[in-house]
mmCIF file with all atom_site columns, C-alpha atoms and ligand atoms in Angstrom:
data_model
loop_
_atom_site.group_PDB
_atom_site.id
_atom_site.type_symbol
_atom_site.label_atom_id
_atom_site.label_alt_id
_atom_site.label_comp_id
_atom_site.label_asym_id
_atom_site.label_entity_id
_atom_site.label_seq_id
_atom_site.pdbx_PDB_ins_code
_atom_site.Cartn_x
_atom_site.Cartn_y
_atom_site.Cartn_z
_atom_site.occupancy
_atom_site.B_iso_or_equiv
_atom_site.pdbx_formal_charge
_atom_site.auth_seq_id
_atom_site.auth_comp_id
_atom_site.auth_asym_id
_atom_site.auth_atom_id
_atom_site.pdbx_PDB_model_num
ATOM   1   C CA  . UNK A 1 1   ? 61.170 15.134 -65.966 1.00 0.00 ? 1   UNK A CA  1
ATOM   2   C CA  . UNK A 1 2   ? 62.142 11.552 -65.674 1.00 0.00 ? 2   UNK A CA  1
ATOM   3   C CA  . UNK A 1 3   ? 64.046 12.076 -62.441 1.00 0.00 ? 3   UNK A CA  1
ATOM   4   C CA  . UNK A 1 4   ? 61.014 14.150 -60.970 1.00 0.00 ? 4   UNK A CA  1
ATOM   5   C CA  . UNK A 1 5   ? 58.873 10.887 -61.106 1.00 0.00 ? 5   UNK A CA  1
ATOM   6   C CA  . UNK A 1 6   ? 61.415 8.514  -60.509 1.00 0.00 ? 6   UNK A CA  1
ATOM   7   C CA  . UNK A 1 7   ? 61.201 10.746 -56.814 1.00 0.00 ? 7   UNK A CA  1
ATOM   8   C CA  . UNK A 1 8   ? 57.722 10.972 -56.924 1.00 0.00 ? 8   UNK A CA  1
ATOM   9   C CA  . UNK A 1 9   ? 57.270 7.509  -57.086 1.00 0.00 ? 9   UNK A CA  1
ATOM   10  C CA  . UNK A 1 10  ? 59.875 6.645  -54.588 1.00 0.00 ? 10  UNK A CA  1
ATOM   11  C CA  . UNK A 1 11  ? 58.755 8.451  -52.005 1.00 0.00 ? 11  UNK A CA  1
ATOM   12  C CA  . UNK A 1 12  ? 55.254 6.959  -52.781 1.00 0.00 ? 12  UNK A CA  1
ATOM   13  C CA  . UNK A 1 13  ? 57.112 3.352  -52.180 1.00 0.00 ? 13  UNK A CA  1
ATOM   14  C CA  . UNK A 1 14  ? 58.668 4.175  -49.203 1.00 0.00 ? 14  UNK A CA  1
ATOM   15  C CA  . UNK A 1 15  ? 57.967 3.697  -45.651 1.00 0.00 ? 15  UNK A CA  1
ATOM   16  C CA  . UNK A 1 16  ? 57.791 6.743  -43.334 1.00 0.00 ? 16  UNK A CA  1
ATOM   17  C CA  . UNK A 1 17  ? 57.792 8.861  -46.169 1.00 0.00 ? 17  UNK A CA  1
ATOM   18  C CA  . UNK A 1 18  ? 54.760 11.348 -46.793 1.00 0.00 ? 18  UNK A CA  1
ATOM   19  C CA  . UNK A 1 19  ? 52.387 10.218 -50.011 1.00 0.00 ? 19  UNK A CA  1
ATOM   20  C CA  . UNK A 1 20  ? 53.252 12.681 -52.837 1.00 0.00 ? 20  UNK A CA  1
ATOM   21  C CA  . UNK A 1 21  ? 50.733 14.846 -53.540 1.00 0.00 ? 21  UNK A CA  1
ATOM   22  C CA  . UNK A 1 22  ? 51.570 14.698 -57.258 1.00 0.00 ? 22  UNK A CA  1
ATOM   23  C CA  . UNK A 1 23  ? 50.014 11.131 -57.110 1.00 0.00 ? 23  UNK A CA  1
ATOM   24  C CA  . UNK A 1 24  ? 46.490 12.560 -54.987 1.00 0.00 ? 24  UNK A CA  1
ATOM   25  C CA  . UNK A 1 25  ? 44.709 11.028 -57.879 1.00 0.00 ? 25  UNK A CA  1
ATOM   26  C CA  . UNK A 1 26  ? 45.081 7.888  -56.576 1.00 0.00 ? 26  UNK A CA  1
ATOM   27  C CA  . UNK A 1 27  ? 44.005 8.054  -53.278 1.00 0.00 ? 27  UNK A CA  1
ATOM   28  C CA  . UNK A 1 28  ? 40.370 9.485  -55.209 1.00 0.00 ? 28  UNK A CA  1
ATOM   29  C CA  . UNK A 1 29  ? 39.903 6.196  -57.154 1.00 0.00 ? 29  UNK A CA  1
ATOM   30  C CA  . UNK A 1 30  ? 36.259 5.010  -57.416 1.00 0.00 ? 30  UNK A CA  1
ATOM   31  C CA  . UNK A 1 31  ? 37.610 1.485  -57.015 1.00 0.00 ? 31  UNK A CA  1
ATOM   32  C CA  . UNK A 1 32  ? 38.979 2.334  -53.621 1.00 0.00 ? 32  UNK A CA  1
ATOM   33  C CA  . UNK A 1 33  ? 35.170 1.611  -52.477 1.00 0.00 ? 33  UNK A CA  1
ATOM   34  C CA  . UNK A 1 34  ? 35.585 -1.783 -52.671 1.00 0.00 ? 34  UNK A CA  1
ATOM   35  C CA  . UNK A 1 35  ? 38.095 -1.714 -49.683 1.00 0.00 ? 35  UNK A CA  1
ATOM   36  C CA  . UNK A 1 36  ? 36.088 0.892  -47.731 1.00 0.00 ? 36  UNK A CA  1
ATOM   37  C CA  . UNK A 1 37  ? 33.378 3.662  -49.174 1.00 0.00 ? 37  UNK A CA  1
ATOM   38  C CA  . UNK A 1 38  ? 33.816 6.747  -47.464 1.00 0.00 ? 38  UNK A CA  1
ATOM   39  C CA  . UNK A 1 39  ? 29.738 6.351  -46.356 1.00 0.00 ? 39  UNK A CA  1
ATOM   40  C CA  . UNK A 1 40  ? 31.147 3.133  -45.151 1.00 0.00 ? 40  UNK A CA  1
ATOM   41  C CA  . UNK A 1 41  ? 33.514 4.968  -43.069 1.00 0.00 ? 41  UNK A CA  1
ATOM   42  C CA  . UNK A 1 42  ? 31.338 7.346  -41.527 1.00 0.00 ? 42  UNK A CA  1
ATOM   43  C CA  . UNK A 1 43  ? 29.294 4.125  -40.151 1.00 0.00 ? 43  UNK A CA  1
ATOM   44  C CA  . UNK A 1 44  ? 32.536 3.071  -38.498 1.00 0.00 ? 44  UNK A CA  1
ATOM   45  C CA  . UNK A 1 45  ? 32.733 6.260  -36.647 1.00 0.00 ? 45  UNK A CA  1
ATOM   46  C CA  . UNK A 1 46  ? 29.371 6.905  -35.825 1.00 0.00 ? 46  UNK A CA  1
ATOM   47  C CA  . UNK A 1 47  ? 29.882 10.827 -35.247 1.00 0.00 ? 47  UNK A CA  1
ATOM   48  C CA  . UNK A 1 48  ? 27.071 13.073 -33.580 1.00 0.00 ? 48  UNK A CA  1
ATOM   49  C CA  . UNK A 1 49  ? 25.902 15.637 -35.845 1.00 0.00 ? 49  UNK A CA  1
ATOM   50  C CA  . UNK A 1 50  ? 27.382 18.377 -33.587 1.00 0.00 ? 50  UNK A CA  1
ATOM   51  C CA  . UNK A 1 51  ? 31.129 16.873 -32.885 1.00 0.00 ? 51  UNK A CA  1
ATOM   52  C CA  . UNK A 1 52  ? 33.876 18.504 -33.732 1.00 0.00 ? 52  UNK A CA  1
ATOM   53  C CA  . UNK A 1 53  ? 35.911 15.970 -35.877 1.00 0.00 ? 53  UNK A CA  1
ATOM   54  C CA  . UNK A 1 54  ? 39.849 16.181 -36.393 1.00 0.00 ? 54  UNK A CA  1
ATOM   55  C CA  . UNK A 1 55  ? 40.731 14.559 -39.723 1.00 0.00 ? 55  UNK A CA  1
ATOM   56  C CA  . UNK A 1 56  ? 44.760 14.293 -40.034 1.00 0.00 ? 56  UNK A CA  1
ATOM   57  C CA  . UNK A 1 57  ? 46.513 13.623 -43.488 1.00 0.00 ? 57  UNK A CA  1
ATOM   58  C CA  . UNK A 1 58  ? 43.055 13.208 -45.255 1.00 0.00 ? 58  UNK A CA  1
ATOM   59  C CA  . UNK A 1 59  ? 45.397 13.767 -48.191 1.00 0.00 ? 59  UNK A CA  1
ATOM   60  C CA  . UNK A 1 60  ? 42.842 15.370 -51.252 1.00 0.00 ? 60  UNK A CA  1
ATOM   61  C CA  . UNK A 1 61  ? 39.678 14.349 -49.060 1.00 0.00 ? 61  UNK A CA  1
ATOM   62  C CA  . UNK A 1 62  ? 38.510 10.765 -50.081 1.00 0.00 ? 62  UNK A CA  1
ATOM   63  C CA  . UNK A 1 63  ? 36.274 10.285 -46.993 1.00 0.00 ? 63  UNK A CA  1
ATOM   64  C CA  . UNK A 1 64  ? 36.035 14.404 -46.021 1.00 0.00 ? 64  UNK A CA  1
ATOM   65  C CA  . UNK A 1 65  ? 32.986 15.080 -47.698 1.00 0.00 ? 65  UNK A CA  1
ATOM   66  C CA  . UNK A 1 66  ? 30.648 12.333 -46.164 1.00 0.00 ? 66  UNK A CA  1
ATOM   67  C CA  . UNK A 1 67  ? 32.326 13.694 -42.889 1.00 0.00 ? 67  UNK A CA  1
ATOM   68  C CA  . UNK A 1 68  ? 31.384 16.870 -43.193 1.00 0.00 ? 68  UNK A CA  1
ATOM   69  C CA  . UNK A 1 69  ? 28.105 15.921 -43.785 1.00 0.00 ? 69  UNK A CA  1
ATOM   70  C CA  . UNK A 1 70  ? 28.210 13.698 -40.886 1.00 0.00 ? 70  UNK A CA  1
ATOM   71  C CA  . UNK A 1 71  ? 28.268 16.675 -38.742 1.00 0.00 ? 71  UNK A CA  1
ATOM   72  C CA  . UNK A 1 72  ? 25.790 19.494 -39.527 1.00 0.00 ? 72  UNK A CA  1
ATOM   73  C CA  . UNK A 1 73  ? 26.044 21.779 -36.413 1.00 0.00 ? 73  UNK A CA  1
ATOM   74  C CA  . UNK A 1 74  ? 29.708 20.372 -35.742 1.00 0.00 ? 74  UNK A CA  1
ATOM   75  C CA  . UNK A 1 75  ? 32.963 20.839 -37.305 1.00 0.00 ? 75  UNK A CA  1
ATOM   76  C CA  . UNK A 1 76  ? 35.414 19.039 -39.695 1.00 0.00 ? 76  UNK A CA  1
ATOM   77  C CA  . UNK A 1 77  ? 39.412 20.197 -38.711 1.00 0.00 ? 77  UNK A CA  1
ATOM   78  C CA  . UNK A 1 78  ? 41.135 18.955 -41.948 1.00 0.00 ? 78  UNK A CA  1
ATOM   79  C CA  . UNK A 1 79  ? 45.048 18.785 -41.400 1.00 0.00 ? 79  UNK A CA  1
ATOM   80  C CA  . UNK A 1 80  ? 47.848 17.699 -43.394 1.00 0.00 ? 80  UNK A CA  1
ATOM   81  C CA  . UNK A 1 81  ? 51.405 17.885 -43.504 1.00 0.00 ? 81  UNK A CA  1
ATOM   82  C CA  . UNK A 1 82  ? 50.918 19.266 -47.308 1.00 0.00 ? 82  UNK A CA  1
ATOM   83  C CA  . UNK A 1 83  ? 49.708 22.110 -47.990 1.00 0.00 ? 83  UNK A CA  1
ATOM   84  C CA  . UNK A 1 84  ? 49.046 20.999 -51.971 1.00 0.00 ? 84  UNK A CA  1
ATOM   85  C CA  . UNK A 1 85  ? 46.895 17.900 -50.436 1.00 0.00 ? 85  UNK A CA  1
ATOM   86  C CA  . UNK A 1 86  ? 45.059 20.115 -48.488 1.00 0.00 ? 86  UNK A CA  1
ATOM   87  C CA  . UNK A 1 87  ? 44.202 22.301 -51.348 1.00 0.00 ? 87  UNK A CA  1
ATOM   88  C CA  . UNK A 1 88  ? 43.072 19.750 -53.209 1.00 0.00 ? 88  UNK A CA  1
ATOM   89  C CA  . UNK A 1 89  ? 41.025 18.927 -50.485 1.00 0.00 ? 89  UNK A CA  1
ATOM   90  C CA  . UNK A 1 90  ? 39.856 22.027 -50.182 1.00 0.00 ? 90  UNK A CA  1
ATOM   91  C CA  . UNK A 1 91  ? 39.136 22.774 -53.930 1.00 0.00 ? 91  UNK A CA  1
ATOM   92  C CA  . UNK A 1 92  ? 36.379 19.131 -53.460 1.00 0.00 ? 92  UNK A CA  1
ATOM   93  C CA  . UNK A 1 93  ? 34.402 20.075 -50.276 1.00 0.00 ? 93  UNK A CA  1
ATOM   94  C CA  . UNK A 1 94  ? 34.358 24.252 -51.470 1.00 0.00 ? 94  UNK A CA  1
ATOM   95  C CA  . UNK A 1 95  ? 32.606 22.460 -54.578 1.00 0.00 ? 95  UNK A CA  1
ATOM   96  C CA  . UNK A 1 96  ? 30.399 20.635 -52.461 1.00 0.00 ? 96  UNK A CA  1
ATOM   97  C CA  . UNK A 1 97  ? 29.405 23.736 -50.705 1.00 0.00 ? 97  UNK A CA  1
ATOM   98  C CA  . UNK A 1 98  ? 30.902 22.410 -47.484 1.00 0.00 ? 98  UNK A CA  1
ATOM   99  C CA  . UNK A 1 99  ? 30.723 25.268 -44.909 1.00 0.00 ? 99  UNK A CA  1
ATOM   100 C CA  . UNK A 1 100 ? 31.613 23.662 -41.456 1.00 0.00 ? 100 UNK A CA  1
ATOM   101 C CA  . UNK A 1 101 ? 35.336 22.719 -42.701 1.00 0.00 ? 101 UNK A CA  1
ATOM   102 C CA  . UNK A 1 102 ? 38.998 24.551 -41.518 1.00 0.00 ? 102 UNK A CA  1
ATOM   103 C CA  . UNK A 1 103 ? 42.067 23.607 -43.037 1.00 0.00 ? 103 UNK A CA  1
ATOM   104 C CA  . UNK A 1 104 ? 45.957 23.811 -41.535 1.00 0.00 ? 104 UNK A CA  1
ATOM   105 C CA  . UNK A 1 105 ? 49.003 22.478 -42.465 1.00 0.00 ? 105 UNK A CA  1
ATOM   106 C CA  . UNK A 1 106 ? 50.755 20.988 -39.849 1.00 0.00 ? 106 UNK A CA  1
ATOM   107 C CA  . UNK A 1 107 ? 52.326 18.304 -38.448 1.00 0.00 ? 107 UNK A CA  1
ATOM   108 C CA  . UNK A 1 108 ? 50.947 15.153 -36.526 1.00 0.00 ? 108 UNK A CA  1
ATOM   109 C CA  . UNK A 1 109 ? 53.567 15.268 -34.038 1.00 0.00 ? 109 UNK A CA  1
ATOM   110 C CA  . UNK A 1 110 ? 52.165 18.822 -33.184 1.00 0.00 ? 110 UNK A CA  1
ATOM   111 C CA  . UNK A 1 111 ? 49.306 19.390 -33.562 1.00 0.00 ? 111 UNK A CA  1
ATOM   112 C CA  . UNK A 1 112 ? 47.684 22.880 -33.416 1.00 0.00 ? 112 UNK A CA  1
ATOM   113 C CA  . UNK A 1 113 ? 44.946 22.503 -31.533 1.00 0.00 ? 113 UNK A CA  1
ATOM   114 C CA  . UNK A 1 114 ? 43.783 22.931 -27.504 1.00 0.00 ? 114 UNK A CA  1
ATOM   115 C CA  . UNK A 1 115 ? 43.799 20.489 -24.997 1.00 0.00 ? 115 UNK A CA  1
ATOM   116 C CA  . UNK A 1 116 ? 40.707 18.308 -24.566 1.00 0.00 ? 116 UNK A CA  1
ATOM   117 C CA  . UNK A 1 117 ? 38.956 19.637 -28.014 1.00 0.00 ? 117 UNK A CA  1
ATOM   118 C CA  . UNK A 1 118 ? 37.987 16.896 -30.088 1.00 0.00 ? 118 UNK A CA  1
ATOM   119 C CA  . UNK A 1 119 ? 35.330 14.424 -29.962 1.00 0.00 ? 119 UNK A CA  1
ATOM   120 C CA  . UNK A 1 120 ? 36.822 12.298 -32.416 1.00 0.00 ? 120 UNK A CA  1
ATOM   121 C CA  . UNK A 1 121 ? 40.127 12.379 -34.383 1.00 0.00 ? 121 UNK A CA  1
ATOM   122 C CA  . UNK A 1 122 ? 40.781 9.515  -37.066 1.00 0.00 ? 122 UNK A CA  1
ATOM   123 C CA  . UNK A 1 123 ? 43.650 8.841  -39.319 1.00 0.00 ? 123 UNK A CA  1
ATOM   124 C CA  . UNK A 1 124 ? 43.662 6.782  -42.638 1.00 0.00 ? 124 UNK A CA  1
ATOM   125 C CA  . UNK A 1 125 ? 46.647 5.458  -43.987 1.00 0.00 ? 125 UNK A CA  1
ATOM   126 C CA  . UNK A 1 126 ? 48.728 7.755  -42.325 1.00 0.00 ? 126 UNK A CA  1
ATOM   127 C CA  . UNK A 1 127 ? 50.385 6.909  -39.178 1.00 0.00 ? 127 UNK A CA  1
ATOM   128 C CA  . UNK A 1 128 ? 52.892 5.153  -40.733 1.00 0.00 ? 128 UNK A CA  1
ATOM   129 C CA  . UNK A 1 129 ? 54.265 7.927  -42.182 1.00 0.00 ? 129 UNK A CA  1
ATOM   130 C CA  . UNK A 1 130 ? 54.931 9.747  -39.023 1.00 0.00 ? 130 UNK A CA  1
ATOM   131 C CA  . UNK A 1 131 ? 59.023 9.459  -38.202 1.00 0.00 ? 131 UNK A CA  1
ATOM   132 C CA  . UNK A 1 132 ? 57.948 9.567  -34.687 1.00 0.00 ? 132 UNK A CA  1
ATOM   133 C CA  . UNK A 1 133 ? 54.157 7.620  -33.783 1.00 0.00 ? 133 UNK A CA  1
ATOM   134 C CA  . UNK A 1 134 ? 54.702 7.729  -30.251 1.00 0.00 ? 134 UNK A CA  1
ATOM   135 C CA  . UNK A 1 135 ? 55.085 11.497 -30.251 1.00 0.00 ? 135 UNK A CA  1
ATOM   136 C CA  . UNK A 1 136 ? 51.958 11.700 -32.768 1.00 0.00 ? 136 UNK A CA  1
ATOM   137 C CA  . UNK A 1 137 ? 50.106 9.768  -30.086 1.00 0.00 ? 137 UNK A CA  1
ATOM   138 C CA  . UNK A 1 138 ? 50.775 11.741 -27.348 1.00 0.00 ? 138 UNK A CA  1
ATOM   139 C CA  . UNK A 1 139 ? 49.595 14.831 -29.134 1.00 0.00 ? 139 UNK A CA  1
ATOM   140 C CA  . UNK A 1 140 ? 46.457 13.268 -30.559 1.00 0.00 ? 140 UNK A CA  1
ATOM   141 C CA  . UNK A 1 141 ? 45.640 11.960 -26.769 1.00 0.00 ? 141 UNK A CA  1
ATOM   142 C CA  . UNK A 1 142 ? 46.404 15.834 -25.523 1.00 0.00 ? 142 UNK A CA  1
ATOM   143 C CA  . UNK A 1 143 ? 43.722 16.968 -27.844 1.00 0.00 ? 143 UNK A CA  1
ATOM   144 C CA  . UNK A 1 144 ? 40.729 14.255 -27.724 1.00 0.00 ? 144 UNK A CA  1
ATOM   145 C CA  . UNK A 1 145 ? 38.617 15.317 -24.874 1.00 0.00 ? 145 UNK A CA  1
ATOM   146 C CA  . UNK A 1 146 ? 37.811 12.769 -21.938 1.00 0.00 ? 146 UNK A CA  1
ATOM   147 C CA  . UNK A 1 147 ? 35.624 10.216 -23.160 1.00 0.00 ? 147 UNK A CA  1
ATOM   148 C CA  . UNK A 1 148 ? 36.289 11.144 -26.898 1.00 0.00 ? 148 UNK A CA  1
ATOM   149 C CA  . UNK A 1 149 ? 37.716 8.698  -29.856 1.00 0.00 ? 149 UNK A CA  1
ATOM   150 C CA  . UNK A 1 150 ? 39.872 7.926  -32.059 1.00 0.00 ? 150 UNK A CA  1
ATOM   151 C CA  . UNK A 1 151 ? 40.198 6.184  -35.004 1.00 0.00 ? 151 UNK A CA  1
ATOM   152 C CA  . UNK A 1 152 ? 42.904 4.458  -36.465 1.00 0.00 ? 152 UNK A CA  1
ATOM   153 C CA  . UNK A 1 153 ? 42.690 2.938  -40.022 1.00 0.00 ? 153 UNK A CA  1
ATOM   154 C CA  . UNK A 1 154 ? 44.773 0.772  -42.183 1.00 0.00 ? 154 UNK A CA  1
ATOM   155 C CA  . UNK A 1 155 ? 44.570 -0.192 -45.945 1.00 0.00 ? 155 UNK A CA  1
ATOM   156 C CA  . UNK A 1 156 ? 46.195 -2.827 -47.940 1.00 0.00 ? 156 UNK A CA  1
ATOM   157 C CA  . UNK A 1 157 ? 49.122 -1.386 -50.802 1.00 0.00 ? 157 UNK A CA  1
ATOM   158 C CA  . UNK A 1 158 ? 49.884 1.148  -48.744 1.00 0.00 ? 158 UNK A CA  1
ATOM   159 C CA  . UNK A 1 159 ? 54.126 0.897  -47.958 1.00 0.00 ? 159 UNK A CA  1
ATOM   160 C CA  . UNK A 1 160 ? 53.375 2.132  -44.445 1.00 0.00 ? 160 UNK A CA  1
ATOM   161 C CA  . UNK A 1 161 ? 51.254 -0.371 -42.971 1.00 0.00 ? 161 UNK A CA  1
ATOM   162 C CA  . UNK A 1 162 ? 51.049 -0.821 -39.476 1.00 0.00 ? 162 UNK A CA  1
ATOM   163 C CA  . UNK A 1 163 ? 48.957 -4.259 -38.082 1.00 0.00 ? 163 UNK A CA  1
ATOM   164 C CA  . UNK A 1 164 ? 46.456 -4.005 -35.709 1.00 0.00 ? 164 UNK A CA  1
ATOM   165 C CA  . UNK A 1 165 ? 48.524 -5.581 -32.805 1.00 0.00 ? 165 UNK A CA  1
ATOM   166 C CA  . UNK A 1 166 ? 51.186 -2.781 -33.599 1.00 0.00 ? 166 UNK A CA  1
ATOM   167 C CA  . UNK A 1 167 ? 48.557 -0.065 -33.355 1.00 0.00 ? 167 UNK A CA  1
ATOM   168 C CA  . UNK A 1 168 ? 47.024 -0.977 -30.659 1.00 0.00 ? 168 UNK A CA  1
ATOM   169 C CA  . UNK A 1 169 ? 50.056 -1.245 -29.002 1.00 0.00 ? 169 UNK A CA  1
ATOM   170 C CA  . UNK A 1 170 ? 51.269 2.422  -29.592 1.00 0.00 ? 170 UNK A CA  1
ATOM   171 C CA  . UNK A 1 171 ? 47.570 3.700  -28.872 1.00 0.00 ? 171 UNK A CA  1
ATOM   172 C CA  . UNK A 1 172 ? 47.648 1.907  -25.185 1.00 0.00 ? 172 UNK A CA  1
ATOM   173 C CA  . UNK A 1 173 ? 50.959 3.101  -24.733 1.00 0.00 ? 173 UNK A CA  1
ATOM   174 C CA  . UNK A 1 174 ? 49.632 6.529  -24.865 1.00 0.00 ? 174 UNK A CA  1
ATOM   175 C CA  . UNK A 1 175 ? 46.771 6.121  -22.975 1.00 0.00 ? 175 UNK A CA  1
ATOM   176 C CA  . UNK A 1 176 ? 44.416 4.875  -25.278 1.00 0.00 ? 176 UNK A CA  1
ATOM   177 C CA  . UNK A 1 177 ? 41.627 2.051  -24.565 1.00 0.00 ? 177 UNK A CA  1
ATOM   178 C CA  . UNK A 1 178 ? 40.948 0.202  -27.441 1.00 0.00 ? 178 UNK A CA  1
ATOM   179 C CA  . UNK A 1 179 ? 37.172 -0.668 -27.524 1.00 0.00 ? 179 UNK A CA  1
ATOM   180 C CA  . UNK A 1 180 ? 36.285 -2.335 -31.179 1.00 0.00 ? 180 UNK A CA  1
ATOM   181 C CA  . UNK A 1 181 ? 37.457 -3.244 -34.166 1.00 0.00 ? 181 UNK A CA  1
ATOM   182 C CA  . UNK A 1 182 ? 36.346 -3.727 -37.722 1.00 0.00 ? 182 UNK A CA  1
ATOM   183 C CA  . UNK A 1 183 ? 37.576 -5.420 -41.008 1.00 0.00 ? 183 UNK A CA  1
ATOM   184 C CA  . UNK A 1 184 ? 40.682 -7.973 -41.559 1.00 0.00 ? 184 UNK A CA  1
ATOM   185 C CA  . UNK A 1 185 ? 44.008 -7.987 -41.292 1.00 0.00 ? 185 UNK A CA  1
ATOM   186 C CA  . UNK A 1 186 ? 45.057 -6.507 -43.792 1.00 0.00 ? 186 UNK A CA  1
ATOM   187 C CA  . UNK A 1 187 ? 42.610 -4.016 -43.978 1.00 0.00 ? 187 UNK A CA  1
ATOM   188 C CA  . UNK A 1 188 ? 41.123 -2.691 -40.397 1.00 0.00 ? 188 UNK A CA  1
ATOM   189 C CA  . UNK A 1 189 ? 40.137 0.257  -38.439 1.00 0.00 ? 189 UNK A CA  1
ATOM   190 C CA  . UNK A 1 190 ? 40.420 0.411  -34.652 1.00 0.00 ? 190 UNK A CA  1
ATOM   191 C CA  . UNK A 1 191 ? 38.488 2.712  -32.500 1.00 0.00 ? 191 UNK A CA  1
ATOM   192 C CA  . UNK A 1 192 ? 40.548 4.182  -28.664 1.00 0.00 ? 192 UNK A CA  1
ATOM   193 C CA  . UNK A 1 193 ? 38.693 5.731  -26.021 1.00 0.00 ? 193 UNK A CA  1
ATOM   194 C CA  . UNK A 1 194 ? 40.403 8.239  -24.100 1.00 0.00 ? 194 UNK A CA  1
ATOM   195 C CA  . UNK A 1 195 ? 39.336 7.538  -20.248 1.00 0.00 ? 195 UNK A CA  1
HETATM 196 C C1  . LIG B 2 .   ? 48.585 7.802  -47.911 1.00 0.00 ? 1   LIG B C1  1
HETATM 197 S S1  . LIG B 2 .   ? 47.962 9.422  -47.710 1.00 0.00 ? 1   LIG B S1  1
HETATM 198 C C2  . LIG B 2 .   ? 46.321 9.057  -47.103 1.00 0.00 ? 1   LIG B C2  1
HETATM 199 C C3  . LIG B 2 .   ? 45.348 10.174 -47.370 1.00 0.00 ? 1   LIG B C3  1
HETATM 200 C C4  . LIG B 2 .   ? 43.904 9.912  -46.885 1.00 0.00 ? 1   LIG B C4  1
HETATM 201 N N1  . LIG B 2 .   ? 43.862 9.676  -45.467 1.00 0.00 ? 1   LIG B N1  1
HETATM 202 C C5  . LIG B 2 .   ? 43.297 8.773  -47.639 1.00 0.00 ? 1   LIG B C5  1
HETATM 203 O O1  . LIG B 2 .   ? 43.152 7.686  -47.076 1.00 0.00 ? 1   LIG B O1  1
HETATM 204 O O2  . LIG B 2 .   ? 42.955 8.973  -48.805 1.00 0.00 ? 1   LIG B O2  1
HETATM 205 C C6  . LIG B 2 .   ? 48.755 10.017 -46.224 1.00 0.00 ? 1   LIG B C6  1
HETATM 206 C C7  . LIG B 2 .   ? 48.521 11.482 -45.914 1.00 0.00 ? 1   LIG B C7  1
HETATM 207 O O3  . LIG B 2 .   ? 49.102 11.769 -44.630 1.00 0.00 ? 1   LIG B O3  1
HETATM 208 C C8  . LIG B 2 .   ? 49.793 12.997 -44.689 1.00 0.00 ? 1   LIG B C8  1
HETATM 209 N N2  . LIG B 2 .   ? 50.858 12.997 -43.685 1.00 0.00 ? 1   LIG B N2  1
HETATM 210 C C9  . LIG B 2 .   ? 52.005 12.269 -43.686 1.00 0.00 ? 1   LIG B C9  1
HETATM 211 N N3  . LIG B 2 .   ? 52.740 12.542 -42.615 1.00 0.00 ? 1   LIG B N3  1
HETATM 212 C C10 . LIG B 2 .   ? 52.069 13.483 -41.908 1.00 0.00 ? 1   LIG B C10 1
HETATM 213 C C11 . LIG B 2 .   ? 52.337 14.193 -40.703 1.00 0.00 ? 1   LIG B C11 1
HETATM 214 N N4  . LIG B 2 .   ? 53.465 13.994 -40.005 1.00 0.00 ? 1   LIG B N4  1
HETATM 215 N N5  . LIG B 2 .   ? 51.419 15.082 -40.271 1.00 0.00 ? 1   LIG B N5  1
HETATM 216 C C12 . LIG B 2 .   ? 50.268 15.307 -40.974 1.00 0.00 ? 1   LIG B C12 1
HETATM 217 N N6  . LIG B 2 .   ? 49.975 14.662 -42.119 1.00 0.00 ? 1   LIG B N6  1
HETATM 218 C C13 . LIG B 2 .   ? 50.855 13.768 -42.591 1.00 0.00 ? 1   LIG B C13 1
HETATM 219 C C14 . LIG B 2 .   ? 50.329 13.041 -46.113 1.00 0.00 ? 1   LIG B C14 1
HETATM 220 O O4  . LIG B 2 .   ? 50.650 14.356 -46.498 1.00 0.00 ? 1   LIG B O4  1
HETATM 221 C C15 . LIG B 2 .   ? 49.165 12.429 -46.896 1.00 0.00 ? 1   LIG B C15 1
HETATM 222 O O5  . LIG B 2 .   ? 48.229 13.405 -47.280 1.00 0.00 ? 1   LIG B O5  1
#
């Protein structure tokens, strides 16, 4: 028992490791608002109501909800390397009687989804995570349409954190055009256009 959290926890500590899903809880802490509410985050990305959104590693679903709401006629992919985060996820928004929501476990270095499908893709606290960003990148420019977004965020504590200069970096490298910016630096989200 002792060794199972002394793993859980190290794996929660370490970078380019994937966030336990025994600790989920955490990532659904109230106080987590004061960094950025998940209505907060939804202002950030502006959605239409009919866009079909790509959410990877939203982890139990901290901003999903306000998402799916964000986009009545449109669609919310949820996709996570975990298949016990995405249940959790799932378990919140099926509570919430959210309807236009699909789930998939998968991986961000392929992702399982067409060419040129999403209007906007975002990423919280995750890329980090990913052994291998550039490839991640690649895929998520293969699958943001022309003209589409995406949306990288970053949050303080996390083991993982990438800065903004490093992000931005990776994101041009692919193809990305970075067009704004909000919050510090220890604490951001960046927005990419896909020309
Ligand atoms: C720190 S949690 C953040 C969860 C959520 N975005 C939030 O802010 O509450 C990172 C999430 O990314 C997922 N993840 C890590 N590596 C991944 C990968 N290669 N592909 C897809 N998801 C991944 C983890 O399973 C975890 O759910």
């Amino acid at each position: 028992m002792f060794e199972r959290l002394r793993e859980v926890w190290r794996r929660s500590s370490t970078a380019g490791e994937a966030y336990p899903a025994e600790l989920a809880f955490m990532l659904r802490n109230p106080l987590r608002r004061l960094i950025l509410s998940p209505r907060g985050m939804v202002r950030r990305l502006d959605p239409a109501p009919t866009d079909r959104v790509l959410e990877v590693g939203p982890g139990p679903g901290y901003f999903s909800l306000e998402l799916a709401q964000a986009v009545p006629r449109g669609m919310l992919l949820l996709m996570d390397l975990q298949p016990a985060m995405l249940a959790k996820a799932r378990t919140r928004l099926s509570r919430a009687r959210a309807r236009n929501v699909r789930y998939q476990a998968a991986d961000a270095r392929a992702l399982p989804y067409a060419e040129a499908s999403i209007d906007l893709a975002l990423l919280v606290a995750v890329l980090g995570e990913v052994p291998d960003k550039k490839a991640a990148l690649a895929e998520l420019y293969r699958v943001v349409r022309p003209g589409g977004r995406l949306n990288l965020t970053e949050q303080p504590g996390d083991a993982d954190f990438i800065s903004l200069a490093e992000i931005t970096a990776l994101a041009e490298q692919a193809g990305f055009q970075a067009t704004r910016h909000w919050g510090g630096r220890s604490n951001y989200s960046a927005e990419f256009r896909r020309p």
